[in-house]
Short mmCIF file of C-alpha atoms in Angstrom, two decimals:
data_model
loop_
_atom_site.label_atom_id
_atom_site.label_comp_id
_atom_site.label_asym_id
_atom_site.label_seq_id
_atom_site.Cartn_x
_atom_site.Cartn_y
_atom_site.Cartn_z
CA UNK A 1 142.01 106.63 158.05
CA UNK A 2 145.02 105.66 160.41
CA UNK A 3 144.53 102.43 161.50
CA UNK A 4 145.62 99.85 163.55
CA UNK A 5 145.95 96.71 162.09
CA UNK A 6 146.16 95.59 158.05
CA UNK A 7 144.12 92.55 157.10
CA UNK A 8 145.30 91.43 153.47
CA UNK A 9 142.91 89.67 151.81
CA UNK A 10 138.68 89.69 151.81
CA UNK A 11 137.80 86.78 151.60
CA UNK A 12 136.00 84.58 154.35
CA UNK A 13 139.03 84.83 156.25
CA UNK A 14 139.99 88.15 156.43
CA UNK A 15 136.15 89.80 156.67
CA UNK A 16 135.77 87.95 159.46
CA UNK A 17 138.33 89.22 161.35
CA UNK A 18 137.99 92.49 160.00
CA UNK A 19 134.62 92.39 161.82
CA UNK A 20 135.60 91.02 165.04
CA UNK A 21 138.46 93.59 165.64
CA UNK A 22 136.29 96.60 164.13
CA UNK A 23 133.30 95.45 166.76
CA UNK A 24 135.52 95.80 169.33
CA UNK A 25 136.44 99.39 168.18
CA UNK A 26 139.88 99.15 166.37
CA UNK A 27 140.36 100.52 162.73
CA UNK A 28 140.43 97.95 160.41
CA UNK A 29 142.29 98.68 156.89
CA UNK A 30 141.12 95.78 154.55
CA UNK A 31 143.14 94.95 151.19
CA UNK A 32 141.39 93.09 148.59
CA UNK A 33 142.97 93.02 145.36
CA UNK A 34 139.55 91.92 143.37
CA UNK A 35 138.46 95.35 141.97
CA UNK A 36 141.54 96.89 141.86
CA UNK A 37 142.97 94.83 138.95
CA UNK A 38 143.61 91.66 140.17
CA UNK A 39 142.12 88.50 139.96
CA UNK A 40 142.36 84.89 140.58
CA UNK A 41 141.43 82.12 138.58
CA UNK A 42 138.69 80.83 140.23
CA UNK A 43 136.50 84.44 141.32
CA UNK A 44 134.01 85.69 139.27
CA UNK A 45 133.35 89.04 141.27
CA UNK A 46 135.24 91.50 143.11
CA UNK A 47 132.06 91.05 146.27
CA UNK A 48 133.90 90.22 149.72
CA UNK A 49 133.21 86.82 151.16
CA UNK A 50 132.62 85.37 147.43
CA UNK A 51 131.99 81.72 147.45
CA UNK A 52 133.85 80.39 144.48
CA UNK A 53 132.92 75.95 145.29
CA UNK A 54 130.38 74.95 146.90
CA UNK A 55 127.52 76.89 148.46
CA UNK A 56 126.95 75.07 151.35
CA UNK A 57 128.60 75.78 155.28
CA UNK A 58 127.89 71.84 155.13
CA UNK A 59 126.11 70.72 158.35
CA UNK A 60 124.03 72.97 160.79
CA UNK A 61 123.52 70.03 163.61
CA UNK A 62 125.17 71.08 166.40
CA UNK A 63 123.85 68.09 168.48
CA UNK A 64 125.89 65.68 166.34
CA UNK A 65 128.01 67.06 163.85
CA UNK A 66 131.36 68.63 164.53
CA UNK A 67 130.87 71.40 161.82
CA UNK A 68 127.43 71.76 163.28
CA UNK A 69 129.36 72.40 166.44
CA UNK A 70 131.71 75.23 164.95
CA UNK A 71 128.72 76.86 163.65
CA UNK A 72 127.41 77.33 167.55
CA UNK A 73 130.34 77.99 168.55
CA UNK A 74 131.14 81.28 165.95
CA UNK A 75 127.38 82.17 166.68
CA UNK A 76 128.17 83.05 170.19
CA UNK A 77 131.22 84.93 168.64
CA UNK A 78 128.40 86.92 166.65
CA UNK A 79 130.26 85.80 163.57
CA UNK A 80 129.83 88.37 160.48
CA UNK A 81 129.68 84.88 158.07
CA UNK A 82 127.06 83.02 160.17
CA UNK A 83 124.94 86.35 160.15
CA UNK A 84 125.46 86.89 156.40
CA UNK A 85 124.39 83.01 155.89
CA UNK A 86 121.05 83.20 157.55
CA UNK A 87 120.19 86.13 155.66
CA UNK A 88 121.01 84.10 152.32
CA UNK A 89 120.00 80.65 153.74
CA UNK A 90 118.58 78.40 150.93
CA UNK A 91 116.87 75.20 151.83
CA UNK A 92 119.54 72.56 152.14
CA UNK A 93 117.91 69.75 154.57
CA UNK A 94 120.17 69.65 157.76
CA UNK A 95 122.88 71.53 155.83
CA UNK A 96 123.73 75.25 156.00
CA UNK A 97 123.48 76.62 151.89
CA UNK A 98 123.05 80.18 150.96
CA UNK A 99 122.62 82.22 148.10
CA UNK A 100 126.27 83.26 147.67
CA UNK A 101 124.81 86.21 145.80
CA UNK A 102 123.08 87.09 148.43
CA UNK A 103 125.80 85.75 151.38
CA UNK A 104 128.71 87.76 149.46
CA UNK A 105 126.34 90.95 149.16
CA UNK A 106 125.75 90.93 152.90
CA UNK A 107 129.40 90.77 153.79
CA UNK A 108 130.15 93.54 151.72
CA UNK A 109 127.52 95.86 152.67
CA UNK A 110 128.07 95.26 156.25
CA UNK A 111 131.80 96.06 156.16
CA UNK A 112 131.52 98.92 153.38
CA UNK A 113 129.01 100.67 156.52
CA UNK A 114 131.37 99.86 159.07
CA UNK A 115 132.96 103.33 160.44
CA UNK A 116 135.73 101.33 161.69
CA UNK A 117 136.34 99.16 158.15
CA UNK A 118 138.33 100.77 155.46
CA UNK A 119 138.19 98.54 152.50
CA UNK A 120 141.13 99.25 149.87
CA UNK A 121 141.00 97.80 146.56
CA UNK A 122 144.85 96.78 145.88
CA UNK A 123 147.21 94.78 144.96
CA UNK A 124 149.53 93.80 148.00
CA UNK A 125 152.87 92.45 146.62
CA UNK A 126 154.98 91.78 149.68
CA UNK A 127 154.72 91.19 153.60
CA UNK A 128 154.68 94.15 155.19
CA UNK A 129 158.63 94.72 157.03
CA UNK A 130 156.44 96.41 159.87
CA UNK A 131 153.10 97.04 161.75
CA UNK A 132 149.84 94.06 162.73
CA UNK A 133 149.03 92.48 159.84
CA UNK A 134 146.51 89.55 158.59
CA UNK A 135 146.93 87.60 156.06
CA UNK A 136 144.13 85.80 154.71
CA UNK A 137 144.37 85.83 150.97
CA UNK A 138 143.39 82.26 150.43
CA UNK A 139 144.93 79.57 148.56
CA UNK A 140 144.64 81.88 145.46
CA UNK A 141 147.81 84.11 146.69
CA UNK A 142 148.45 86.05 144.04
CA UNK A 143 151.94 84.44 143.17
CA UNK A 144 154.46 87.90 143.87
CA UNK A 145 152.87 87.90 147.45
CA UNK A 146 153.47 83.79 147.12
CA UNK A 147 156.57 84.67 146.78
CA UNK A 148 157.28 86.94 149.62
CA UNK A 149 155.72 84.37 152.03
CA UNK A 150 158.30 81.90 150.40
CA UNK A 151 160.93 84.12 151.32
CA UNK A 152 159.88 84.84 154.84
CA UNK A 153 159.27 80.98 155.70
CA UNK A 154 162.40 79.56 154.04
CA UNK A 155 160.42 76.91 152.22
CA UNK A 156 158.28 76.36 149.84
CA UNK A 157 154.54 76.21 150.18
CA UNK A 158 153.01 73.29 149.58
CA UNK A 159 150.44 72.68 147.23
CA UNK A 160 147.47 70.76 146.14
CA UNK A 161 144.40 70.76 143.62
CA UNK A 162 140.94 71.59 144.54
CA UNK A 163 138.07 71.49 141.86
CA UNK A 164 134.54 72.84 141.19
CA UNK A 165 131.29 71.44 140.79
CA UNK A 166 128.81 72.32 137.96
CA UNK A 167 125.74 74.27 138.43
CA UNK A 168 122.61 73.45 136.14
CA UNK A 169 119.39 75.53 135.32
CA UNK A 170 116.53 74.31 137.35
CA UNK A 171 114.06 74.62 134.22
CA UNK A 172 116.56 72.39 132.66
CA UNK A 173 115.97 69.76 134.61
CA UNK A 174 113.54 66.99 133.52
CA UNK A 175 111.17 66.98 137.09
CA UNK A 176 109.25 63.84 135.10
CA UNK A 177 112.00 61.46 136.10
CA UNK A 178 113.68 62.94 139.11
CA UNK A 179 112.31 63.78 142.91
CA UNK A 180 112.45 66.09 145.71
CA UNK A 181 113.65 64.04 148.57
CA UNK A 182 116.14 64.80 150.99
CA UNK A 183 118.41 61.71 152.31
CA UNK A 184 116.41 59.70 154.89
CA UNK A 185 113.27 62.61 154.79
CA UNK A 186 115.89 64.99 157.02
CA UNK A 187 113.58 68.00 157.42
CA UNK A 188 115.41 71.50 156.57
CA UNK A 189 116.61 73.25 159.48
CA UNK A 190 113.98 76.25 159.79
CA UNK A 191 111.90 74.96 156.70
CA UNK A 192 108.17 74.92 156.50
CA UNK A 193 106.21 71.44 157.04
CA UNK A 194 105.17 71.41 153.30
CA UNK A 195 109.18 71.33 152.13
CA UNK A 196 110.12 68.93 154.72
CA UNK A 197 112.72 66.14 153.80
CA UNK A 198 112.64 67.94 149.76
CA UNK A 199 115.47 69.63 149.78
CA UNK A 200 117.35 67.93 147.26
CA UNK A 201 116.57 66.81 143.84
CA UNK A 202 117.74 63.12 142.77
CA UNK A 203 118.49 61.38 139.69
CA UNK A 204 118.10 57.28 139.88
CA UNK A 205 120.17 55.70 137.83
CA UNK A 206 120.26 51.29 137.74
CA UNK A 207 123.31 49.30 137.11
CA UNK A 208 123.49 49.21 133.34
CA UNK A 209 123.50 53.34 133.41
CA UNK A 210 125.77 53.65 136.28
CA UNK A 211 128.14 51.46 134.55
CA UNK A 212 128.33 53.50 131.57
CA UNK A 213 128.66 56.32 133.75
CA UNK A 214 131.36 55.05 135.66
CA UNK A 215 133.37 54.08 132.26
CA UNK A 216 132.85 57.63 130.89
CA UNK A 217 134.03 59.38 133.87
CA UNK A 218 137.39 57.10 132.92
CA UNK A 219 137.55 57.37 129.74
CA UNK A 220 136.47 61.29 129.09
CA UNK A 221 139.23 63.95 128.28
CA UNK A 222 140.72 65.47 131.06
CA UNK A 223 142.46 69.12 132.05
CA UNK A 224 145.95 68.56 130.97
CA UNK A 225 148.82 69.63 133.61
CA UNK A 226 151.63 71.38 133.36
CA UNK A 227 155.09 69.65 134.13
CA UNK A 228 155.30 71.65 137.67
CA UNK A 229 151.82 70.89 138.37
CA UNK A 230 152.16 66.99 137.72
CA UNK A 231 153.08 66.10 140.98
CA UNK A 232 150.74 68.45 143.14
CA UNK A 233 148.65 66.33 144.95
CA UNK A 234 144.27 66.18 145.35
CA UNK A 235 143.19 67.56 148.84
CA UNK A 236 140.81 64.28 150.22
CA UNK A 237 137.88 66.35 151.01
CA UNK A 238 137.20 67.79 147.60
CA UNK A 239 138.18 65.17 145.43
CA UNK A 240 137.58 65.26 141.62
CA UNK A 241 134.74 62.69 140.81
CA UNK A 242 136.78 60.86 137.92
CA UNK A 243 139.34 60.45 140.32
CA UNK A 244 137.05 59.13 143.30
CA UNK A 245 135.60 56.64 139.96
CA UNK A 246 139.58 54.99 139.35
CA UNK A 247 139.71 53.90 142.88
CA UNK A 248 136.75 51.36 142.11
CA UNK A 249 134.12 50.43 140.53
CA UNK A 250 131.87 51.13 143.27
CA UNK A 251 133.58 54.09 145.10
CA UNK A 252 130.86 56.36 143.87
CA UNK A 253 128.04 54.41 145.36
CA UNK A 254 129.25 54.63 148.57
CA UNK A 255 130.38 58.46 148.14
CA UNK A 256 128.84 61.01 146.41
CA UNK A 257 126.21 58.81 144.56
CA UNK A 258 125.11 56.91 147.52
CA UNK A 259 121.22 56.05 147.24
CA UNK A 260 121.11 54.70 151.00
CA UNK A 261 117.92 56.54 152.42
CA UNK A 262 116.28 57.42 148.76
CA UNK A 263 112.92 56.57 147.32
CA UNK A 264 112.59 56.41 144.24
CA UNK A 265 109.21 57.16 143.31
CA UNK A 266 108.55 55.59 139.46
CA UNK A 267 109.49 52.16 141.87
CA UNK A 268 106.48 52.40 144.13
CA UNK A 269 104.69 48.89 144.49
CA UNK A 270 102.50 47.55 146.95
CA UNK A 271 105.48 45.78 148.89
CA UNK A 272 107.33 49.18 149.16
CA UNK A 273 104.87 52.19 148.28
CA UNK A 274 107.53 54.48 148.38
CA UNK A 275 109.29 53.47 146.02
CA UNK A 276 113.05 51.66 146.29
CA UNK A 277 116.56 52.60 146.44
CA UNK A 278 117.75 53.18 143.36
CA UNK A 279 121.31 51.36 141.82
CA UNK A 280 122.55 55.12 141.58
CA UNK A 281 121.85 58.87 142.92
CA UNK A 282 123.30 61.63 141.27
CA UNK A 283 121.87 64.68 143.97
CA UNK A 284 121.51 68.30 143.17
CA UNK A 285 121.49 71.16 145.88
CA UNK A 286 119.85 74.78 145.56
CA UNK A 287 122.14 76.94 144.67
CA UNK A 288 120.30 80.14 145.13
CA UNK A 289 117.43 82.07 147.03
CA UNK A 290 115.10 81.96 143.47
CA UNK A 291 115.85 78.30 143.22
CA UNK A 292 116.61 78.78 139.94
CA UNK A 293 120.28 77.06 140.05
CA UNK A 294 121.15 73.76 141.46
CA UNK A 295 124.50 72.46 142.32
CA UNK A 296 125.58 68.91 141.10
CA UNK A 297 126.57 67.53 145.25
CA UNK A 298 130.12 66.30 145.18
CA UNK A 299 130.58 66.73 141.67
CA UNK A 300 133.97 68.55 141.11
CA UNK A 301 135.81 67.93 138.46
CA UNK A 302 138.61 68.00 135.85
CA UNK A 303 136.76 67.13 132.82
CA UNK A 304 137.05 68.82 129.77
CA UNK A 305 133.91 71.32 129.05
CA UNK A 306 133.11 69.41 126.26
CA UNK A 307 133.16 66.34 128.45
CA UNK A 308 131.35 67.74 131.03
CA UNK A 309 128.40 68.39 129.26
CA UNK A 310 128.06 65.20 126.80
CA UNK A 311 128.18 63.01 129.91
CA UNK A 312 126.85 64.66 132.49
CA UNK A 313 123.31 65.03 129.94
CA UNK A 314 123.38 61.32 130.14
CA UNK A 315 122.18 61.49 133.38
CA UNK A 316 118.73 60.62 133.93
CA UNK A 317 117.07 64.05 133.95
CA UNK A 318 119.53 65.72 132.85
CA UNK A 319 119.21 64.95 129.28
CA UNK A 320 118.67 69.04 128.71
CA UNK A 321 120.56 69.79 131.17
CA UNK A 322 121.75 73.91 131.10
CA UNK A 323 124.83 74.45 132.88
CA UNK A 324 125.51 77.99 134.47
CA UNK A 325 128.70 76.77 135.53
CA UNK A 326 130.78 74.08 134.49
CA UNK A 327 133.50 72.23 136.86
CA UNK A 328 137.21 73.26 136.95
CA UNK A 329 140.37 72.91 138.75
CA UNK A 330 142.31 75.35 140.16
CA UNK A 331 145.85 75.03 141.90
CA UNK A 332 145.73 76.02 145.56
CA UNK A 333 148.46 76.60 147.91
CA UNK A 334 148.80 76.79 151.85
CA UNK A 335 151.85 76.91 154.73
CA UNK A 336 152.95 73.65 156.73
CA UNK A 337 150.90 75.70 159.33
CA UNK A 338 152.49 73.84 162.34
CA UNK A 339 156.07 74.31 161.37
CA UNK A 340 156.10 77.99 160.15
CA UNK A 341 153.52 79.34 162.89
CA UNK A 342 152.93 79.85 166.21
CA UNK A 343 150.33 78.80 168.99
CA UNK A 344 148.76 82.58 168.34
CA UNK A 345 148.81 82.15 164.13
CA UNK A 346 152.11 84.07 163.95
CA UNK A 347 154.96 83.35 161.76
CA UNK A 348 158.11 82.59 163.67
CA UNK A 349 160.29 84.53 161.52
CA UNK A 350 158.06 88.02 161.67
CA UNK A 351 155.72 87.88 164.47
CA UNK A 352 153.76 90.82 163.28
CA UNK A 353 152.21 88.81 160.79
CA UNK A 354 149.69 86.28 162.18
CA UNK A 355 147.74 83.81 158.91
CA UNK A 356 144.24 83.55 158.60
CA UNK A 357 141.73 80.88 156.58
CA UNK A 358 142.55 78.14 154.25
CA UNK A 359 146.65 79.34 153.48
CA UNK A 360 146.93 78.18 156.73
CA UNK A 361 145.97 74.60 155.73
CA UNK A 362 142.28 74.64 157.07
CA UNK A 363 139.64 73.04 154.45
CA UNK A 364 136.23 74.22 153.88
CA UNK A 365 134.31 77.82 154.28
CA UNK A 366 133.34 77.36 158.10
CA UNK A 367 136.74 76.41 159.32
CA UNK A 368 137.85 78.83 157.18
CA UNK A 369 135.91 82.18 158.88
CA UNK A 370 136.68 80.40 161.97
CA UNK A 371 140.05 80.91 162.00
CA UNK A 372 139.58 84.60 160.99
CA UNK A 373 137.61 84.97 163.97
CA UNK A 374 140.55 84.09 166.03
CA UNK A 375 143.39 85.93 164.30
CA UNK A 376 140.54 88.77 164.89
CA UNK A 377 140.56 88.05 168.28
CA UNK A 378 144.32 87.39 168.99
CA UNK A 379 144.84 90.41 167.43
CA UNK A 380 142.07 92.29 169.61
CA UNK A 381 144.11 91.00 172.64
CA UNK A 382 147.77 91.79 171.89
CA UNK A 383 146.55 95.57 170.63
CA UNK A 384 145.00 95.83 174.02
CA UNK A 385 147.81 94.48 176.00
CA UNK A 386 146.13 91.40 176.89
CA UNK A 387 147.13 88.02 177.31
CA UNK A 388 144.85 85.56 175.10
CA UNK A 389 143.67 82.19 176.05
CA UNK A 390 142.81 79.61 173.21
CA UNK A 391 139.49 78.02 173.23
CA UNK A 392 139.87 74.94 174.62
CA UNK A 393 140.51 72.01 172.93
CA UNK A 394 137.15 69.97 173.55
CA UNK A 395 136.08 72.70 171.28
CA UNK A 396 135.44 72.71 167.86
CA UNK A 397 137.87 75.72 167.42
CA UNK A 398 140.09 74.93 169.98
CA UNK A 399 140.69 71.51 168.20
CA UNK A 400 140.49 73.30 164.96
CA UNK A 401 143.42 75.62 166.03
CA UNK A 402 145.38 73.28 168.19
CA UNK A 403 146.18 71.02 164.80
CA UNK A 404 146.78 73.92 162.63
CA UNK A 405 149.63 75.08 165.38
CA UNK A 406 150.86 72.41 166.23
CA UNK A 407 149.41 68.99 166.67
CA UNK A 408 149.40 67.76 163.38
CA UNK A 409 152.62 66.03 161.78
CA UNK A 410 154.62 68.77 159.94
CA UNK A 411 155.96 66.09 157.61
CA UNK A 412 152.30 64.97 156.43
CA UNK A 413 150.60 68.63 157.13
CA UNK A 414 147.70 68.57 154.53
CA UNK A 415 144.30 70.27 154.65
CA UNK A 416 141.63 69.25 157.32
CA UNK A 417 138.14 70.10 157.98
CA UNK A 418 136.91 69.75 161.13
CA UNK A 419 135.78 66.75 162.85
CA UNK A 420 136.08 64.88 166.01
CA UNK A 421 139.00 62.89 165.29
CA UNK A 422 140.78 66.29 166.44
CA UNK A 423 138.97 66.26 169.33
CA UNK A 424 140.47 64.62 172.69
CA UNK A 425 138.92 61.29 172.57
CA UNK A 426 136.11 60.29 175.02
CA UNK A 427 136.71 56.60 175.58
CA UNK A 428 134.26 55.87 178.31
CA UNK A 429 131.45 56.82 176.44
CA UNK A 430 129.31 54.20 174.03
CA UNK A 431 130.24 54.85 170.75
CA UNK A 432 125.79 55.20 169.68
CA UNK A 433 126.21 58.08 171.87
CA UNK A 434 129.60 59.51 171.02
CA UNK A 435 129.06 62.55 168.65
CA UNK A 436 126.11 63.78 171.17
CA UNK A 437 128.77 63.61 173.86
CA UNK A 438 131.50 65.48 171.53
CA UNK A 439 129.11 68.36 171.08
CA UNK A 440 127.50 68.31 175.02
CA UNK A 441 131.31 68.68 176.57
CA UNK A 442 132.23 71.10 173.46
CA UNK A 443 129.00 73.40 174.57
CA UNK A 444 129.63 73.19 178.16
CA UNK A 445 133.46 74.00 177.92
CA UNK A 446 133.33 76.89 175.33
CA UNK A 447 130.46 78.55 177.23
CA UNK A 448 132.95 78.42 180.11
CA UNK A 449 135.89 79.98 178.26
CA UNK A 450 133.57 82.66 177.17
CA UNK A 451 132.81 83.68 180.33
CA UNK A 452 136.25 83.39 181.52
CA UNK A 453 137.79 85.51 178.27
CA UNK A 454 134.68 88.06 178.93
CA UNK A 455 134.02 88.17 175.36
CA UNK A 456 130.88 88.90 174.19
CA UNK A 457 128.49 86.72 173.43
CA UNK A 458 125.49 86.05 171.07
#
């Protein structure tokens, strides 16, 4: 099939955009090198759209959450990912988690039936010298095409480490000694009123265990580096749990083992017949539709295996604890976005090459699919001779796009999820009420630009 634009890469990034320029009736090829002998390190399947961290889209309150906001925001965009999601939506509490089976499934089938999608299984070793292209292979480039980006940008890329949490078996789990209890009783968003505020499962742990805990996650063997990889810095928002444990004693207990808003049950007295907070919560999420796997919540790591397992049993609860997946580390690389690229996601140097998802320097699955939907869009405009106008930036993906083009400091350019310290600031407003303000003017302003850019909307 001729087509009229090449998207490189199928990840979040690049289906995305292949379905927002194919919905608007251009021919989409889409290159994915899974499946046609290439790999990366951290993929498992050759499925479009495969989750390979976390399952969750993180939070789905767009009243007070600035990823909540996105999420609105690429509805109305009738975003292919946010479809795909509520098809494979697991219950999470006020968080977006899916089956990434089922998400990645979804993707795929809806782009394989596509008349205007063409998805190639290859290898693509080098930027294209000619023609509209995407790139959104990730920060998993395979390293020739690494190269050729190198080449074209005159620098190099910079890098970073990003880990993986472990999964466990749900039957493994020792239900005697932990509870269902979401933080604070949050209901699930769209859950039933017998599941309300269980979304999560919890592990207590009191001093004398977290202790041990703590000294363990020092003391236990670690993924060695090579000598290039020794200086390649953590990204903040997906830092390994060892590493969040040498900054302090108590950094866990006011991170991912916070037990703020917990009851524990076996603590229930007549003074507090819910039970108290525990010292400690370790938290696991659903990982899949059959609730049969459950994610370890902000546990990524660069343990050993070995490691892994002998101290994450010594959880309470987790004593026979199965893993399905163990943590890992994986070294990712992205562009200093705002130096190399243009206001429209082009690169300076070959402007008929736009960048899509996290090699941009975006963090996280939503943001991620967000900016796909753009470069889809961008793209959609400049084939059709328009002119295109950027969201603005009291929106979540106007702010989103405005620091990955420009607004954030070249020199310190490092990987950002969304959130409203990107936003412009709203100083008149009391700071109780700030985030409800954020999203109100955010609504308001992108349903405005949407009627103004006549796209279509959800």
């Amino acid at each position: 099939m001729k087509h009229d634009i090449h998207i490189i890469g199928g990840g979040l990034a690049g289906s995305e955009a292949a379905w927002q320029l194919a919905q608007r009736g251009f021919k989409v090829r889409l290159s994915e090198m899974r499946g046609g002998g290439g790999t990366t390190p951290a993929h498992s399947t050759d499925t479009l759209a495969e989750m390979v961290c976390s399952n969750s889209f993180r939070s789905d309150d767009d009243e007070k959450n600035a990823v909540g906001l996105l999420h609105h925001e690429m509805r109305r965009l009738d975003s292919l990912i946010m479809r795909a999601a509520v098809t494979a939506r697991v219950p999470a509490g006020t968080a977006l988690a899916v089956d990434r089976d089922i998400f990645s499934a979804a993707v795929q089938r809806t782009l394989d039936e596509h008349p205007g999608v063409t998805v190639i299984r290859e290898r693509v070793d080098a930027l294209p010298d000619s023609g509209l292209t995407i790139v959104a292979t990730g920060p998993l480039t395979a390293a020739s095409l690494a190269d050729s980006i190198g080449a074209a940008t005159g620098q190099d890329a910079l890098a970073f480490f990003d880990a993986i949490a472990p999964i466990v078996h749900r039957d493994s789990i020792d239900m005697d000694i932990c509870w269902f209890q979401s933080r604070w009783d949050k209901p699930s968003a769209g859950g039933d009123a017998d599941s309300a505020g269980k979304d999560y499962i919890n592990c207590a742990m009191n001093q004398e265990q977290y202790l041990a805990f703590h000294q363990g996650l020092i003391d236990g063997e670690k993924t060695s580096f090579k000598e290039w990889e020794e200086n390649t810095p953590y990204f903040e928002g997906c830092m390994p749990i060892e590493v969040m444990a040498a900054r302090g004693v108590d950094t866990l207990r006011y991170g991912p083992m916070k037990p703020v808003g917990l009851d524990d049950p076996k603590t229930a007295c007549p003074e507090f017949p819910q039970g108290r907070w525990p010292y400690a919560v370790v938290q696991l999420r659903q990982d899949n539709k059959l609730g049969t796997l459950w994610n370890m919540v902000g546990f990524q790591t660069k343990l050993k295996h070995a490691a892994q397992v002998e101290l994450f049993r010594t959880i309470p609860g987790l004593q026979n604890a199965e893993f399905a997946r163990l943590g890992g580390l994986h070294r990712n690389t992205f562009l200093n976005a705002p130096m190399v690229l243009d206001r429209e996601l082009r690169l300076k140097q070959a402007p008929h090459i736009r960048f899509a998802g996290q090699i941009t320097g975006c963090e996280g699955y939503v943001e991620s699919a967000a900016v796909g939907l753009m470069t889809g869009l961008m793209a959609a405009a400049e084939i059709s001779g328009r002119p295109w106008q950027a969201p603005p930036r009291t929106t979540a993906m106007g702010a989103l796009l405005a620091h990955i083009t420009g607004d954030a400091e070249a020199d310190t350019y490092q990987p950002m999820n969304i959130n409203f310290g990107l936003f412009p600031p709203l100083h008149d407003v009391n700071r109780k009420s700030r985030k409800e303000a954020y999203t109100s003017r955010g609504k308001s302003d992108f349903a405005a630009w949407l009627m103004a850019s006549e796209l279509v909307s959800a």
